[in-house]
PDB file of C-alpha atoms in Angstrom:
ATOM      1  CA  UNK O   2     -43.794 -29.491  -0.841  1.00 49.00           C
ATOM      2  CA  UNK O   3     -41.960 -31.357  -3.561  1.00 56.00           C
ATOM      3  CA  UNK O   4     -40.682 -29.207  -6.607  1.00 77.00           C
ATOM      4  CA  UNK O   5     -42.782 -29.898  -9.161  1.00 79.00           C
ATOM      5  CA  UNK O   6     -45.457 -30.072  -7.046  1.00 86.00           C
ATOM      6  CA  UNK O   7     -44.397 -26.289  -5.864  1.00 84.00           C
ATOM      7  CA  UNK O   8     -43.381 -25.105  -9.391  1.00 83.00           C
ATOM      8  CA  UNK O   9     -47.055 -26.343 -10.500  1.00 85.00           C
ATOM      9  CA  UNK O  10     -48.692 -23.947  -7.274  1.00 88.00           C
ATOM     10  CA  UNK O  11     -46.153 -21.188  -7.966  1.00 87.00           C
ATOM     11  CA  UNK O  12     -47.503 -20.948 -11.184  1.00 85.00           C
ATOM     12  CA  UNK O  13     -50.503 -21.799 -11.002  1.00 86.00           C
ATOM     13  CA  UNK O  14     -50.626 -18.889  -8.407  1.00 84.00           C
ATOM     14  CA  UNK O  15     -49.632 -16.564 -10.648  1.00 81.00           C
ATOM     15  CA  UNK O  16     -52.280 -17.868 -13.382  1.00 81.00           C
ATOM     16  CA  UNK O  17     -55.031 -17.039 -10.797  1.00 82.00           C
ATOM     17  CA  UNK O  18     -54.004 -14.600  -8.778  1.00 80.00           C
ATOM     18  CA  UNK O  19     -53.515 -16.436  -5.797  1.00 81.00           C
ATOM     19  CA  UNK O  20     -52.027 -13.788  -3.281  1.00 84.00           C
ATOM     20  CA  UNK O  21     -50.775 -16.184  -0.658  1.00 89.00           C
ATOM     21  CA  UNK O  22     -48.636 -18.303  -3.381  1.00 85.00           C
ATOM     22  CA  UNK O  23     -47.571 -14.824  -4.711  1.00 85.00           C
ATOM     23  CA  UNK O  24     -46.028 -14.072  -1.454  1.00 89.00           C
ATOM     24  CA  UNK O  25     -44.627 -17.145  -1.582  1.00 89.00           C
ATOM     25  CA  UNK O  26     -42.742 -16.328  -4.878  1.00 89.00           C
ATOM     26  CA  UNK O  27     -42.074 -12.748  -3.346  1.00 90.00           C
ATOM     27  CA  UNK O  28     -40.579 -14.755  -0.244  1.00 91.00           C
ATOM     28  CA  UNK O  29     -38.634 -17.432  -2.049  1.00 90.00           C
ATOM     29  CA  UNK O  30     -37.010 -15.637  -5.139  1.00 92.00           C
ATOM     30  CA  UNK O  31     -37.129 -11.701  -4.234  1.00 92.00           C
ATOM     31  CA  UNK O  32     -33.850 -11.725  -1.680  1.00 94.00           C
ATOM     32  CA  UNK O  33     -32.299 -13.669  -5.206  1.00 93.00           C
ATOM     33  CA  UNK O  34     -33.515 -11.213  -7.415  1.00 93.00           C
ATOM     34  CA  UNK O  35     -31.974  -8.160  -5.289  1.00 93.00           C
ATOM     35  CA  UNK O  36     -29.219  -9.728  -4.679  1.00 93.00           C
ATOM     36  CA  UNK O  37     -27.924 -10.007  -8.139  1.00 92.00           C
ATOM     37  CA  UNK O  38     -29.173  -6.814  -9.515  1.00 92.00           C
ATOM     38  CA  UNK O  39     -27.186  -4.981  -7.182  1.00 93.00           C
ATOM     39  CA  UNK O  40     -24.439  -6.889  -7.677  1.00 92.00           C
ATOM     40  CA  UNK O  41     -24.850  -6.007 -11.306  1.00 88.00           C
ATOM     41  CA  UNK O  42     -24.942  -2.279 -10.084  1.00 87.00           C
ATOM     42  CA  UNK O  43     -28.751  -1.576  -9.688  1.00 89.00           C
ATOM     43  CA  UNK O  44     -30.520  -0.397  -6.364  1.00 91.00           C
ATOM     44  CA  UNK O  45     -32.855  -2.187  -4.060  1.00 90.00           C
ATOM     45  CA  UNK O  46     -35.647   0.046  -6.070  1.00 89.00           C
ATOM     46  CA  UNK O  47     -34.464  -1.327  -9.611  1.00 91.00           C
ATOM     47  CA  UNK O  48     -34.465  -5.013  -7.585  1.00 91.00           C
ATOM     48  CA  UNK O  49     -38.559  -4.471  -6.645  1.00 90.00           C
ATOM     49  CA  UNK O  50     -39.002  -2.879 -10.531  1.00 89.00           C
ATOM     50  CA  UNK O  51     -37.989  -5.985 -11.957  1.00 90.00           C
ATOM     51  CA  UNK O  52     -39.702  -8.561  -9.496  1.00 89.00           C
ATOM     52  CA  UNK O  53     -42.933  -6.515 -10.572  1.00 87.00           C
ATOM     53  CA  UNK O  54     -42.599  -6.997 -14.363  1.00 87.00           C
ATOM     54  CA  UNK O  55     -41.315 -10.427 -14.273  1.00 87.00           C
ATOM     55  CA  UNK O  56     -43.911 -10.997 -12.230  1.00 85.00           C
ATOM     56  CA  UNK O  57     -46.408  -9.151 -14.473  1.00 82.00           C
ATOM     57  CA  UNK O  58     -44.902 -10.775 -17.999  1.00 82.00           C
ATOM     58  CA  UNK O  59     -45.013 -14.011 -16.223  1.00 82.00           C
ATOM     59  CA  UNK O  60     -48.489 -13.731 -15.306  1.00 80.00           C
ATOM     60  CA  UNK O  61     -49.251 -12.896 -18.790  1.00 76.00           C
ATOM     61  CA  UNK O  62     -47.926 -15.535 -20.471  1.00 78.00           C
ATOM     62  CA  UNK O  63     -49.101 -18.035 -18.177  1.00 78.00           C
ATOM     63  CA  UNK O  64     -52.515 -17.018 -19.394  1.00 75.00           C
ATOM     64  CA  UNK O  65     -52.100 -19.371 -22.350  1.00 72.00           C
ATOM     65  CA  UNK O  66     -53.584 -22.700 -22.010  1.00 72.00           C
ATOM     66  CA  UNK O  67     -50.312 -24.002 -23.820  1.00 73.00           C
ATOM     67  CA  UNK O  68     -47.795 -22.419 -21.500  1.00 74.00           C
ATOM     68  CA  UNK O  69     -45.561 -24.562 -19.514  1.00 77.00           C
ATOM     69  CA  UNK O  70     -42.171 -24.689 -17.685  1.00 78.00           C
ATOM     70  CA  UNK O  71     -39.939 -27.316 -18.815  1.00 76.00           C
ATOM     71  CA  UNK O  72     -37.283 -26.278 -16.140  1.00 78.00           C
ATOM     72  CA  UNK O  73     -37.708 -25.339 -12.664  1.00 84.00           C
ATOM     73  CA  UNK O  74     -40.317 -22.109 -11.650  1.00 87.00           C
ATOM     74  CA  UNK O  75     -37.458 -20.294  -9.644  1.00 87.00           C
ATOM     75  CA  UNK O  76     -34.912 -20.715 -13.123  1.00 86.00           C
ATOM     76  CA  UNK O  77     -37.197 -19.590 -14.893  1.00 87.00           C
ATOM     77  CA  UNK O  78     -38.256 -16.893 -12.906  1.00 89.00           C
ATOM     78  CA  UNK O  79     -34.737 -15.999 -12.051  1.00 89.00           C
ATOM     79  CA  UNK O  80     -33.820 -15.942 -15.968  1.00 88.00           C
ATOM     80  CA  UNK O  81     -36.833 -13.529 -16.813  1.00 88.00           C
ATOM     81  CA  UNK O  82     -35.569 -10.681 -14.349  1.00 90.00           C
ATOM     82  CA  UNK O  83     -31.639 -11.218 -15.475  1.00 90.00           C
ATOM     83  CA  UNK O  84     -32.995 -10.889 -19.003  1.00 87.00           C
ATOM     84  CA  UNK O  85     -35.316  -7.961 -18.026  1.00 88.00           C
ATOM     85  CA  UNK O  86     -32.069  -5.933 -15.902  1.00 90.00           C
ATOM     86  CA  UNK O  87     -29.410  -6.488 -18.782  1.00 87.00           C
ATOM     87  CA  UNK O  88     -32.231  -5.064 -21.114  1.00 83.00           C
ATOM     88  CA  UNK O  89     -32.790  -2.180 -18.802  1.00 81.00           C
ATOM     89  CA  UNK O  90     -29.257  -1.459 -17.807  1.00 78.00           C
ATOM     90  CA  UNK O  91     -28.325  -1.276 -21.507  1.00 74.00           C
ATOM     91  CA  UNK O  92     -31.339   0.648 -22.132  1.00 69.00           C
ATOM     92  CA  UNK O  93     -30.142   3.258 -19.639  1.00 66.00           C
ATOM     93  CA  UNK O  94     -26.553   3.448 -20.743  1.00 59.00           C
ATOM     94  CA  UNK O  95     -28.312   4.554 -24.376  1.00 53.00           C
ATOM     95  CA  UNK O  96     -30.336   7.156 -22.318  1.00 49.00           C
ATOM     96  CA  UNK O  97     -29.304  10.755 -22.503  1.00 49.00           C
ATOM     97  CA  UNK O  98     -30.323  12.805 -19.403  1.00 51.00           C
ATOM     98  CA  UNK O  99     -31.411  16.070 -19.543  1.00 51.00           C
ATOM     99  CA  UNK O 100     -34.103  17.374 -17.734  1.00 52.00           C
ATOM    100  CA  UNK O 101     -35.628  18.736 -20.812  1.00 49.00           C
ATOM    101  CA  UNK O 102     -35.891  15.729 -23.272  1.00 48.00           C
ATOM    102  CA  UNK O 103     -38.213  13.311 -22.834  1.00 47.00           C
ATOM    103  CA  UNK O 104     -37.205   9.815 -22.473  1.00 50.00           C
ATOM    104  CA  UNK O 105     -36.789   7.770 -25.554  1.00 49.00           C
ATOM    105  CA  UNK O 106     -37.200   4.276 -24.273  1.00 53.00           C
ATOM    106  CA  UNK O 107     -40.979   3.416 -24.604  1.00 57.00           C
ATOM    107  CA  UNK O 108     -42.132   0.467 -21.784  1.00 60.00           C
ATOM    108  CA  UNK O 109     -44.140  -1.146 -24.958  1.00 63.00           C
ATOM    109  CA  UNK O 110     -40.647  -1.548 -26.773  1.00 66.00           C
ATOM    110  CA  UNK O 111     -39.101  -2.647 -23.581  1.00 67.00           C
ATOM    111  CA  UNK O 112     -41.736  -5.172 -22.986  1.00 66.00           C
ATOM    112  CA  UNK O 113     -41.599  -6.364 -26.249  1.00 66.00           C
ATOM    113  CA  UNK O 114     -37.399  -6.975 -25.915  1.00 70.00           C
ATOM    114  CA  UNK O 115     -38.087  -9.205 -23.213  1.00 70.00           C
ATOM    115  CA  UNK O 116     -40.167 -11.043 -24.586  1.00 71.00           C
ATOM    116  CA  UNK O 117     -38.035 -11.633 -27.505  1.00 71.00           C
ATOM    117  CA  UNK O 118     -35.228 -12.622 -24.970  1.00 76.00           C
ATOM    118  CA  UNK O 119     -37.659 -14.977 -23.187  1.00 76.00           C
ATOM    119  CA  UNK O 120     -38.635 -16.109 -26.674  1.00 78.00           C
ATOM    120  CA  UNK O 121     -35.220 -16.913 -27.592  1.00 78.00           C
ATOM    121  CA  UNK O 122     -34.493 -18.068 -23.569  1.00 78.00           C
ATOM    122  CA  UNK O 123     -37.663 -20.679 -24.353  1.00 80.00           C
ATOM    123  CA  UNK O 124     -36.339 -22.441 -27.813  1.00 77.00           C
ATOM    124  CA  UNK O 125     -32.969 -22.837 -26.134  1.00 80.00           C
ATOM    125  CA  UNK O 126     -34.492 -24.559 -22.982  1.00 79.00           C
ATOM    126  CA  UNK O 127     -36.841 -27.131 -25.513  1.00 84.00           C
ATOM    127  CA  UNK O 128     -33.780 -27.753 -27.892  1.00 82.00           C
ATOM    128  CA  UNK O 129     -31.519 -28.752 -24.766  1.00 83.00           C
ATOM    129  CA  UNK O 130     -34.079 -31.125 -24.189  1.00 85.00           C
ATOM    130  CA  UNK O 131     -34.401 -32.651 -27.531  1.00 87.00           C
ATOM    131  CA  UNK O 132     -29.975 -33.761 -27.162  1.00 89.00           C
ATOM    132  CA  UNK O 133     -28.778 -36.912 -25.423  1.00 91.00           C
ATOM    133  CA  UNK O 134     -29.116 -37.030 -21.398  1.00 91.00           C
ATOM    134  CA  UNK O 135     -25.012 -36.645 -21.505  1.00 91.00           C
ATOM    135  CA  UNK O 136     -24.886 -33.876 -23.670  1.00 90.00           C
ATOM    136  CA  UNK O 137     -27.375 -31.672 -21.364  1.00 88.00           C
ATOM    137  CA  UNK O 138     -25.021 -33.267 -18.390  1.00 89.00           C
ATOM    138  CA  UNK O 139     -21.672 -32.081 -20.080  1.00 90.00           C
ATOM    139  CA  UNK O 140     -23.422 -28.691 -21.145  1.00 87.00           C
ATOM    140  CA  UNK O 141     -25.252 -27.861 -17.632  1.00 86.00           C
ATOM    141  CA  UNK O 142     -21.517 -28.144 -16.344  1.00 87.00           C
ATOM    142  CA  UNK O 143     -19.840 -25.700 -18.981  1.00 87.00           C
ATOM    143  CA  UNK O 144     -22.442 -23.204 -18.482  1.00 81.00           C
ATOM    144  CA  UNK O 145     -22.192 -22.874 -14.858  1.00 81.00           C
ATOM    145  CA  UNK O 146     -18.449 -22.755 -15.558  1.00 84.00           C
ATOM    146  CA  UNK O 147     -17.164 -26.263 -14.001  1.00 88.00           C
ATOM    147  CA  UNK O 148     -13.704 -26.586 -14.686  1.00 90.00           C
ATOM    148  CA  UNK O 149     -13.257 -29.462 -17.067  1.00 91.00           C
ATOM    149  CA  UNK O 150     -10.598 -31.218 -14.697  1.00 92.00           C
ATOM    150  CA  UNK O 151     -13.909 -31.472 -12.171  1.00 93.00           C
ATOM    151  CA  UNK O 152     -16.274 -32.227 -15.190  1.00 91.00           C
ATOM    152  CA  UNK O 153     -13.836 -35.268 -15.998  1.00 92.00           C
ATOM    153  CA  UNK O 154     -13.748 -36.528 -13.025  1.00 93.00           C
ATOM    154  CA  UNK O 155     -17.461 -36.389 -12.283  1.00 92.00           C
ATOM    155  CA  UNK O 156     -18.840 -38.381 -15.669  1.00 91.00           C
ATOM    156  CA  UNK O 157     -15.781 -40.564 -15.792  1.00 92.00           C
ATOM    157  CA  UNK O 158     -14.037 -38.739 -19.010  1.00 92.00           C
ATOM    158  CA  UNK O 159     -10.005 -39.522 -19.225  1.00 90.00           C
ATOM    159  CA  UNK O 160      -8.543 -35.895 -19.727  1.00 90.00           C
ATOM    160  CA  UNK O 161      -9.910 -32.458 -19.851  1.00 88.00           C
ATOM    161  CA  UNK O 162      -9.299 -32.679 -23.580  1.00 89.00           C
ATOM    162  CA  UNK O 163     -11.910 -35.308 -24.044  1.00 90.00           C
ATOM    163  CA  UNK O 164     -14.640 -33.127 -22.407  1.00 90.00           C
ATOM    164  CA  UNK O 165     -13.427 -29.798 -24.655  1.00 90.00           C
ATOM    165  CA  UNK O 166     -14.577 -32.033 -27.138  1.00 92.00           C
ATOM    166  CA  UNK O 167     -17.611 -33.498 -26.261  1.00 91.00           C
ATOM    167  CA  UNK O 168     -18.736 -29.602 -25.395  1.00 90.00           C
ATOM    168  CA  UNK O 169     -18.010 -29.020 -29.051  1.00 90.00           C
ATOM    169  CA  UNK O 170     -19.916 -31.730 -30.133  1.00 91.00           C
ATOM    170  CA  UNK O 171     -22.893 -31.097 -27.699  1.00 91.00           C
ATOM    171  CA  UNK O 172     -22.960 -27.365 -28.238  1.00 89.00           C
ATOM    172  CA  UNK O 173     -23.064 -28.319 -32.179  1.00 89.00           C
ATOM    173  CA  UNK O 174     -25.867 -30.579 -32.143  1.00 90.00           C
ATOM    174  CA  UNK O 175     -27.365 -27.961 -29.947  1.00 87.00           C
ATOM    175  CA  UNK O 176     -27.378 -25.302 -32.296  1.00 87.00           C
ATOM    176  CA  UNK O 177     -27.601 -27.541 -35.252  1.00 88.00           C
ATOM    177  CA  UNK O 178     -31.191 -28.335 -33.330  1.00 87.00           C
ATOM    178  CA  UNK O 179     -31.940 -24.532 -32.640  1.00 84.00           C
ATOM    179  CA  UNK O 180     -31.346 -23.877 -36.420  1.00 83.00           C
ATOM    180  CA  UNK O 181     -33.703 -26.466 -37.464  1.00 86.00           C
ATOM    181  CA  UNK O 182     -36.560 -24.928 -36.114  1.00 81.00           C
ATOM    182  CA  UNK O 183     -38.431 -22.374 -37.646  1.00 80.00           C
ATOM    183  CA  UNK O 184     -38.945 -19.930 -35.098  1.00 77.00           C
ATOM    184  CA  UNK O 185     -34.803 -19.571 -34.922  1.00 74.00           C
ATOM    185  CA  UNK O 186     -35.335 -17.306 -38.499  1.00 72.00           C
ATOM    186  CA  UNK O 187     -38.390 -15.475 -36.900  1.00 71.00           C
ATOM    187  CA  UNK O 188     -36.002 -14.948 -34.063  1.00 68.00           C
ATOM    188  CA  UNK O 189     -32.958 -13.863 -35.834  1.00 65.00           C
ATOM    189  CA  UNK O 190     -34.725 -11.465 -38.163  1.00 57.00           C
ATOM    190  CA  UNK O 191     -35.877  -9.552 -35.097  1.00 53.00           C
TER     191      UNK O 191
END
């Protein structure tokens, strides 16, 4: 299956309720999922947790006739449970433990973090789209930590100080196109 052509069943899975193309996101993104929660010191139990409620918050938002993806299902996917563990691991360094207190952290005020994050996650992933084809290049590269000798050599730049700047200049028309919008205040004043 080609991957928008996947992405589109994947989701569309989810939308309906399809349990075959559920497994198929089980199959395809849980062993990911697992493996970087516990690598981010969470259990195999924490690992199915989040796989439900990204599944779950997924599901819900793909309710809305004006939903889409404009990256790829399994980033997506991928970026809703490493939002949703960072929120919970925080959340459970805050916790105090005693058998006697009841838990502060309420699941509606953890579901509604996430979907700030994914809120937040969303605008960035539309602005990137809205900069030149060579800025998204240069900045896909920085983010996943490409050394800039290697990020030289692979869109013809002369010296690594040539890319440091063309970073700064992406990442500033970036967030020059993230502050534009409106929903950056909403956002922020969160």
């Amino acid at each position: 299956m080609a991957n928008k052509k996947l992405d589109d069943y994947l989701l569309q899975s989810l939308k309906s309720g399809n349990d075959k193309g559920i497994k198929e996101i089980y199959n395809r993104l849980y062993p990911k999922v697992k493996s970087y929660i516990v690598s981010h010191d969470g259990s195999e139990d924490d690992a199915k947790d989040v796989m439900q409620k990204a599944l779950l918050q997924l599901s819900a938002r793909a309710q809305n006739e004006n939903f889409k993806i404009t990256s790829s299902f399994e980033g997506y996917f991928i970026t809703i449970c490493k939002n949703l563990w960072r929120r919970a691991s925080k959340l459970s360094k805050m916790r105090v433990t005693n058998e006697g207190v009841m838990d502060l952290v309420h699941e509606e005020r953890e579901i509604a973090l996430a979907t700030y994050e994914q809120e937040k996650w969303e605008l960035f992933q539309e602005k990137l789209l809205e900069i030149s084809q060579n800025c998204r290049e240069v900045l896909a590269f920085f983010f996943n930590k490409v050394p800039y000798v290697q990020i030289a050599e692979k869109l013809g730049y002369g010296s690594e100080n040539t890319v440091r700047q063309r970073i700064f200049k992406c990442k500033s028309k970036l967030k020059e196109a993230i502050h534009a919008d409106m929903r950056y205040n909403e956002l922020k004043e969160f």
